[in-house]
Coordinates of C-alpha atoms in Angstrom, one line a residue:
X491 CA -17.0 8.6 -4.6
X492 CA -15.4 5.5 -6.5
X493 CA -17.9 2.6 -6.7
X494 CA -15.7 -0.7 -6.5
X495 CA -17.9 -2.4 -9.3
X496 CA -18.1 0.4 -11.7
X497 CA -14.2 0.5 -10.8
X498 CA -14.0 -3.2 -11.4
X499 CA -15.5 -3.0 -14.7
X500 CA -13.6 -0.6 -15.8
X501 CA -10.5 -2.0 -15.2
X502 CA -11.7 -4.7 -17.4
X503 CA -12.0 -2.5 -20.3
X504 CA -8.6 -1.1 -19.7
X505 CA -6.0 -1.5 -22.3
X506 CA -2.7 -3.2 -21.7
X507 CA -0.5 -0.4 -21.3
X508 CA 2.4 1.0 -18.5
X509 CA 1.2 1.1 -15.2
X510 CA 1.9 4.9 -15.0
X511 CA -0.7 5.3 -18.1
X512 CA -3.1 2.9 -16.6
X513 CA -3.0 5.1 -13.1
X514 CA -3.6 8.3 -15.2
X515 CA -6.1 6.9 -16.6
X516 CA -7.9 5.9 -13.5
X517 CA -7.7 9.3 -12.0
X518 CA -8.9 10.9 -15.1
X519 CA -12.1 9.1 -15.1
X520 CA -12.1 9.9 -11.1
X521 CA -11.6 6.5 -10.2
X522 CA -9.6 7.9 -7.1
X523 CA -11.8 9.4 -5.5
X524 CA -11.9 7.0 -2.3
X525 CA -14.0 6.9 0.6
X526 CA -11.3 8.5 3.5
X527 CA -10.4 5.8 6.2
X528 CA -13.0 6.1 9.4
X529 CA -15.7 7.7 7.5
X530 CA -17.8 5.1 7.4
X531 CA -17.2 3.4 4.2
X532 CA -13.2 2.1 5.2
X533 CA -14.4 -1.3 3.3
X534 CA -15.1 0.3 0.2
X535 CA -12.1 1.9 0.2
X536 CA -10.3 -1.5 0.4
X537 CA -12.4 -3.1 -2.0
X538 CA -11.3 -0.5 -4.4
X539 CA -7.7 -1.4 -3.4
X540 CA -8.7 -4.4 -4.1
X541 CA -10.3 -4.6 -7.3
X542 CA -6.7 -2.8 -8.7
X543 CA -4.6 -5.4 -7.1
X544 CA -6.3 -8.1 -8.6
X545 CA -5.8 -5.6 -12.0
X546 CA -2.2 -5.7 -11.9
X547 CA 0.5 -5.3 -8.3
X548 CA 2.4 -2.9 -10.1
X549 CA -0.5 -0.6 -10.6
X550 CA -2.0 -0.6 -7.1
X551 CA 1.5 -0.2 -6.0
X552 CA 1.3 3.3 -7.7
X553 CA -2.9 3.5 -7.1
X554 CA -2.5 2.6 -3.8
X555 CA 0.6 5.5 -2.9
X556 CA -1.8 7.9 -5.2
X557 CA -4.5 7.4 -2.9
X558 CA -2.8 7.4 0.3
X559 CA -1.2 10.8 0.0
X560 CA -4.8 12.1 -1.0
X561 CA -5.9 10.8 2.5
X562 CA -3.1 11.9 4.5
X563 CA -3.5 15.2 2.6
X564 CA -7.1 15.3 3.8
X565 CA -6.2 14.2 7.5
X566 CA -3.8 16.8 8.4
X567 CA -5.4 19.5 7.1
X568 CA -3.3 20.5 4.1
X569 CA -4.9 22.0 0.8
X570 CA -6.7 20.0 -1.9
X571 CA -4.5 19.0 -4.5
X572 CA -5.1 19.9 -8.2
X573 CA -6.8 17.7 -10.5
X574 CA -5.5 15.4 -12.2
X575 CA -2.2 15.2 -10.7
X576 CA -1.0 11.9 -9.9
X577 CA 0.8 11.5 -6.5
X578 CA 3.5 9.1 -4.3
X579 CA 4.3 8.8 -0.8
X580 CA 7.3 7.6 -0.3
X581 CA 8.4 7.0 3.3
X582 CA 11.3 4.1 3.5
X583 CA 13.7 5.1 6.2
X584 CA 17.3 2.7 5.3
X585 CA 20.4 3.7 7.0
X586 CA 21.7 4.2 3.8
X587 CA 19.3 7.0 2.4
X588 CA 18.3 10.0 4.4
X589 CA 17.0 13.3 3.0
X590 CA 17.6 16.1 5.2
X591 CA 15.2 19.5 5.1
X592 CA 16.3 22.9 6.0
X593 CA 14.0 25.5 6.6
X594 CA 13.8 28.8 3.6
X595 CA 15.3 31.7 5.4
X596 CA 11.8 33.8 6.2
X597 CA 9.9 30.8 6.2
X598 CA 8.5 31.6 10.0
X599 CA 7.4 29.2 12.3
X600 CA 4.1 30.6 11.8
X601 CA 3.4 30.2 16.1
X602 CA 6.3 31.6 18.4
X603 CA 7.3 28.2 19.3
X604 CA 10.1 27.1 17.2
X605 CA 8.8 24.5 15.4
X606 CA 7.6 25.3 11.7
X607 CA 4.5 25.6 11.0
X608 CA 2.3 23.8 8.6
X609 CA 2.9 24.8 5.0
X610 CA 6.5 26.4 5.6
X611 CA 8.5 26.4 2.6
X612 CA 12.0 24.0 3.2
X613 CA 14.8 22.8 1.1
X614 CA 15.5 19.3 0.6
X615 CA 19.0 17.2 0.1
X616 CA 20.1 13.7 0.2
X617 CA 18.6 10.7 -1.8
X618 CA 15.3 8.6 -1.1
X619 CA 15.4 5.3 -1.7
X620 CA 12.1 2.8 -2.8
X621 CA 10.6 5.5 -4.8
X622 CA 7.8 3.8 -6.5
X623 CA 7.1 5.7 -10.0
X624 CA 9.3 8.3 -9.5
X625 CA 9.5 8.9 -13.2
X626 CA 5.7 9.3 -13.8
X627 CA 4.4 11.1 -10.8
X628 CA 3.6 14.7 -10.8
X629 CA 3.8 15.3 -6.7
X630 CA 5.6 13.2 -4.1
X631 CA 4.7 12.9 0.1
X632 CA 8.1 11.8 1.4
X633 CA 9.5 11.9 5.2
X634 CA 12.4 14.1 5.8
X635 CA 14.6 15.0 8.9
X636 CA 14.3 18.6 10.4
X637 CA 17.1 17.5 12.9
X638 CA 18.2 14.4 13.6
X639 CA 15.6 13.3 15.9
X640 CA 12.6 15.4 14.0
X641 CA 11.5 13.4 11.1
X642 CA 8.7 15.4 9.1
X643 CA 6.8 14.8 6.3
X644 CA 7.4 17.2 3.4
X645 CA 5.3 17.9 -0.8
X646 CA 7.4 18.6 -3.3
X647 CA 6.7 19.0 -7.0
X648 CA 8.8 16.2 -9.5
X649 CA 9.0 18.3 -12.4
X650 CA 12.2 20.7 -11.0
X651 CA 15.7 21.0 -11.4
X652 CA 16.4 19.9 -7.9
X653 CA 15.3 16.2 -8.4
X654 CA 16.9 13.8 -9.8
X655 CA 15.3 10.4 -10.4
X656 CA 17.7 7.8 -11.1
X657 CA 17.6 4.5 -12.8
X658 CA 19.0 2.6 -9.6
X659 CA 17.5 0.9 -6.8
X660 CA 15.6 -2.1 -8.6
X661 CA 17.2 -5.5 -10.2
X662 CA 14.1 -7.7 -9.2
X663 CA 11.6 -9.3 -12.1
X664 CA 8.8 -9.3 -9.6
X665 CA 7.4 -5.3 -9.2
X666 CA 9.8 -4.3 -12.0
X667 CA 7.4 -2.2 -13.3
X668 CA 6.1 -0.4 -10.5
X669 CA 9.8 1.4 -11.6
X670 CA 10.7 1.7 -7.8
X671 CA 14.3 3.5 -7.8
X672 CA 16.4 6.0 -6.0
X673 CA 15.3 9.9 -5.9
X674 CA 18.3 12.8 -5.8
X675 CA 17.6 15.6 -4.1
X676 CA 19.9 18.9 -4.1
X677 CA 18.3 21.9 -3.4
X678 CA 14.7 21.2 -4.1
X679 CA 11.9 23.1 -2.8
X680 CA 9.2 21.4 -0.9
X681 CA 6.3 22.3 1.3
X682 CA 5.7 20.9 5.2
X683 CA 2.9 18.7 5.6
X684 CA 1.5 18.6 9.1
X685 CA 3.9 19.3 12.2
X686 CA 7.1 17.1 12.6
X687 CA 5.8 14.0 13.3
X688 CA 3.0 14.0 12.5
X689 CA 2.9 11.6 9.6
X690 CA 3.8 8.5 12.0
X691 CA 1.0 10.1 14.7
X692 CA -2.1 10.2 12.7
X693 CA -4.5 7.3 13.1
X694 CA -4.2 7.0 9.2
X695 CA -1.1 5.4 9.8
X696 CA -2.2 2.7 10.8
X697 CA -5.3 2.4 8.9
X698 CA -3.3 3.0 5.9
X699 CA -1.2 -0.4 6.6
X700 CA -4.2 -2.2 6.5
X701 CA -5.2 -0.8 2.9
X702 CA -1.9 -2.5 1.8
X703 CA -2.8 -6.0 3.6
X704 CA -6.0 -5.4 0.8
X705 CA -3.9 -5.1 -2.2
X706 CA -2.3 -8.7 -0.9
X707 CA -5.9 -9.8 -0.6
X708 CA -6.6 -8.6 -3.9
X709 CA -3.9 -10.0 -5.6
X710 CA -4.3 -13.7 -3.9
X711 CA -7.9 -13.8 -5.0
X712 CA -7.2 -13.1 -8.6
X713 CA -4.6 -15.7 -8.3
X714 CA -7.0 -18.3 -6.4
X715 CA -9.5 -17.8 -9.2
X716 CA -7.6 -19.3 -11.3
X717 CA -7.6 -22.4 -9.3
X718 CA -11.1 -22.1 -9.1
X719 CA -11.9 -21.9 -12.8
X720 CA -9.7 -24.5 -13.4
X721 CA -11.0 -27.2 -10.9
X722 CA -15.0 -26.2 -12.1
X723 CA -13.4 -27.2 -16.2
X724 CA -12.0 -30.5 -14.3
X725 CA -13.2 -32.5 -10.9
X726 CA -9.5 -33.6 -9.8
X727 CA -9.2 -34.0 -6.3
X728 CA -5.6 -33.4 -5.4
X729 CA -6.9 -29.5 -7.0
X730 CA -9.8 -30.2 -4.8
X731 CA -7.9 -30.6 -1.8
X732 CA -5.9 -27.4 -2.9
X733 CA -8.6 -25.1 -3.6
X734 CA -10.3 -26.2 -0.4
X735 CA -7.1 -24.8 1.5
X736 CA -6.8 -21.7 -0.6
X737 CA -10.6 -21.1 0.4
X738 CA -9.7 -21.3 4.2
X739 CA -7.1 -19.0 4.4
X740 CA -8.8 -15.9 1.8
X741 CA -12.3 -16.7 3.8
X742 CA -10.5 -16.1 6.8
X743 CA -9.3 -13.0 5.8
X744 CA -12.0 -11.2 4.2
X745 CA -13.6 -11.7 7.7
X746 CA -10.8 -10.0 9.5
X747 CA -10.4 -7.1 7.0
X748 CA -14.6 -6.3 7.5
X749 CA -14.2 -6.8 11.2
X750 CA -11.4 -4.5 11.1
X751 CA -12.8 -2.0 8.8
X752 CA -15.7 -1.7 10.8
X753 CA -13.7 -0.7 14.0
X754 CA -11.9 2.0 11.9
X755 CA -15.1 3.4 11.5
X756 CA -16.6 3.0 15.2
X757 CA -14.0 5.0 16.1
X758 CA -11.5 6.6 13.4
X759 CA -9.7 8.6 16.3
X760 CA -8.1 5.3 17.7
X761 CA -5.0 3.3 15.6
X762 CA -7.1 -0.3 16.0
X763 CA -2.9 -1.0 16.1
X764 CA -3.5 -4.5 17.2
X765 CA -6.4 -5.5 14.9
X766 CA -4.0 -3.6 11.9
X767 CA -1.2 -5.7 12.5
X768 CA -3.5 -8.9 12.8
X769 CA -5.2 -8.4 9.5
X770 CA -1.7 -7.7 8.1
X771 CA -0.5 -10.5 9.0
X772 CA -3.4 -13.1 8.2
X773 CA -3.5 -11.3 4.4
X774 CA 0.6 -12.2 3.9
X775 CA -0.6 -15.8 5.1
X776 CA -3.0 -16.0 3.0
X777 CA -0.7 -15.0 -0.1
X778 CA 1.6 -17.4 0.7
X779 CA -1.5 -20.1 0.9
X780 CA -2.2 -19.0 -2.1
X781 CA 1.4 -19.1 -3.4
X782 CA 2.0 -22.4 -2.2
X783 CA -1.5 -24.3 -3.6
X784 CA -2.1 -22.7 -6.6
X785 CA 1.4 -24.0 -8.5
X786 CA 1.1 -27.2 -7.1
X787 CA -2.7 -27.8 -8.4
X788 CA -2.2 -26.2 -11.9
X789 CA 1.0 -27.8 -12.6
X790 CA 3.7 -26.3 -15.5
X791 CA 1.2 -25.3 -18.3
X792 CA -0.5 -22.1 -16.6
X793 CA 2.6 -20.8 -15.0
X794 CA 4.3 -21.3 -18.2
X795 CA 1.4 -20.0 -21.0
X796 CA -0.6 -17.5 -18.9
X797 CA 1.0 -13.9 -19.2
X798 CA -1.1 -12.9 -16.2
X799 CA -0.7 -15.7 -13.9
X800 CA 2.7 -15.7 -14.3
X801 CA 2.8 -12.0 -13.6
X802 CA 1.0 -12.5 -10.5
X803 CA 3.7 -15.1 -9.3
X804 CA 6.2 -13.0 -10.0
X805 CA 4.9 -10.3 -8.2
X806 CA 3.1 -11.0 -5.3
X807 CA 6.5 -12.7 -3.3
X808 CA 8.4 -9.4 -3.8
X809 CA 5.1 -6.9 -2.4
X810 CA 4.1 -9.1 0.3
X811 CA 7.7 -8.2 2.2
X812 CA 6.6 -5.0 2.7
X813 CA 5.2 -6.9 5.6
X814 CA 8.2 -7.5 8.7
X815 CA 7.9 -10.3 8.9
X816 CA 8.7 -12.1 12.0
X817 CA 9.1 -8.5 13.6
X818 CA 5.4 -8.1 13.0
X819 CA 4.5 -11.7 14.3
X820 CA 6.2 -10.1 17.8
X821 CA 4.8 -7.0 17.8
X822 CA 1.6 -8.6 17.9
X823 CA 2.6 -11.4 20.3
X824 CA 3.6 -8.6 22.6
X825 CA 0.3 -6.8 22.0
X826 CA -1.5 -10.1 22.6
X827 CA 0.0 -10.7 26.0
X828 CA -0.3 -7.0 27.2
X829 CA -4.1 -7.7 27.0
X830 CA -5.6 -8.1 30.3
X831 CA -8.5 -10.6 29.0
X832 CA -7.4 -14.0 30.3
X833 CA -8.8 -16.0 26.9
X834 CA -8.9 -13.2 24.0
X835 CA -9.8 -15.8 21.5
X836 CA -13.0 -17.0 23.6
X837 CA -15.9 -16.3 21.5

């Protein structure tokens, strides 16, 4: 299993290169190989995550979709992938994009109950939008619908005539290299994962959402350290005052994301939906803390001379909205006051 220092000091050693290259590279030298969610070792996993975030967004944007599919692979049961093959999961649902599967005529439903069966062989059409390295990747998880009420979740193999991987879908600086675009499908063949439904089912949804709330983490730490360095090189106090609120807001996350780690792993069978979404959101308040201070304290000259602090400002704005925003703040207000405990917060 990764270790996150020996991961950390490799990414150190890493060359500058395309984020594709830099992901091959990391699952050549078995760097993702991650502890599954629930097993016991959930925080290593996210201090993995963690360690490539504060790398480079782009990269754990295809690290952390790499990873993902290997555990959702794992958790329903499907076969091991091969080595060295890099994987997506791709799972955006916009009105605008919808891939429809069809079962292969002989397929079976492998059980007498109408529903297909794990591993059935379907076609896919229709176009998938927010496909994060489509270019690079060897394999791809996406969701597709059976019906129009029976979403699924579906393998299928990049390098076929079938797919089509377009140069649309992207026209922000921040991410631009995670090379998120549209995917054309006509006719390609793909492989179910799991019964219908099952993707959104699994505990490791939920789990999985908290992996990304890492990656923010990650990224706002690497960005806080450079308000850190700066104010131990000179004692000003208005950077004083800054770093001082940068520290509240990451300290106050890392001790969500343990506490919540170590709930996935008292009981990995349960969704923890409530703690998820809390850790969520606390890690997208904590980048924009960190957003907020960091500019103000280090003035023009960083954000202007520093490739990789720039990089970071670009970047971390545009990945933080996969969070929803004030839709996540209700879901967990509603959460909050379906709790029979009079005082949750009561310590």
């Amino acid at each position: 299993m990764t270790n996150p220092s020996e991961l950390e000091n490799f990414l150190t050693c890493l060359p500058p290169q395309e984020p594709a290259e830099m992901l091959r590279a990391l699952v050549a030298h078995g760097f993702d190989q991650l502890p599954l969610p629930g097993q016991g070792q959930t925080l290593a996993r996210w201090q993995a995550l963690a360690a490539v975030a504060a790398c480079n967004l782009s990269l754990v944007k295809l690290y952390e979709g790499h990873t993902d599919a290997l555990a959702i692979l794992a958790e329903l049961g499907a076969a091991a992938p091969a080595a060295a093959q890099t994987w997506a999961v791709w799972a955006a649902e916009p009105p605008s994009h919808r891939v429809q599967a069809t079962p292969v005529s002989g397929s079976g439903n492998g059980n007498g109950s109408g529903s297909l069966a794990s591993g059935s062989a379907v076609q896919l059409s229709g176009s998938k939008a927010w496909c994060s390295g489509a270019q690079s990747v060897d394999q791809a998880l996406l969701t597709a619908w059976l019906s129009d009420t029976e979403r699924c979740l579906v393998a299928v193999d990049m390098r076929q005539p079938g797919v089509q991987v377009s140069s649309d879908g992207w026209q922000a600086v921040g991410m631009a290299a995670s090379a998120s675009v549209d995917v054309h499908l006509d006719g390609a063949s793909a492989t179910l994962i799991g019964q219908p439904g099952d993707y959104l089912r699994r505990p490791g949804f939920q789990h999985g959402g908290a992996g990304i709330a890492a990656c923010w983490y990650g990224a706002s730490t690497r960005m806080a350290d450079h308000l850190l360095q700066a104010c131990r090189r000179h004692a000003e106090p208005h950077a004083m005052a800054h770093l001082g609120a940068v520290d509240i807001a990451l300290s106050t996350t890392a001790g969500l994301l343990r506490a919540t780690a170590a709930l996935i792993d008292s009981q990995p069978g349960a969704p923890w939906t409530l703690a998820v979404n809390r850790t969520r959101l606390a890690a997208e308040a904590a980048a924009q803390q960190v957003l907020q201070h960091v500019p103000r304290a280090l003035g023009a000259g960083p954000l202007c001379k520093d490739r990789a602090l720039a990089l970071l400002l670009a970047d971390l704005p545009v990945f933080i909205r996969q969070s929803h925003a004030e839709r996540d703040l209700a879901a967990l207000g509603q959460s909050m006051a379906q709790q029979e405990d009079r005082l949750p917060w009561k310590l």
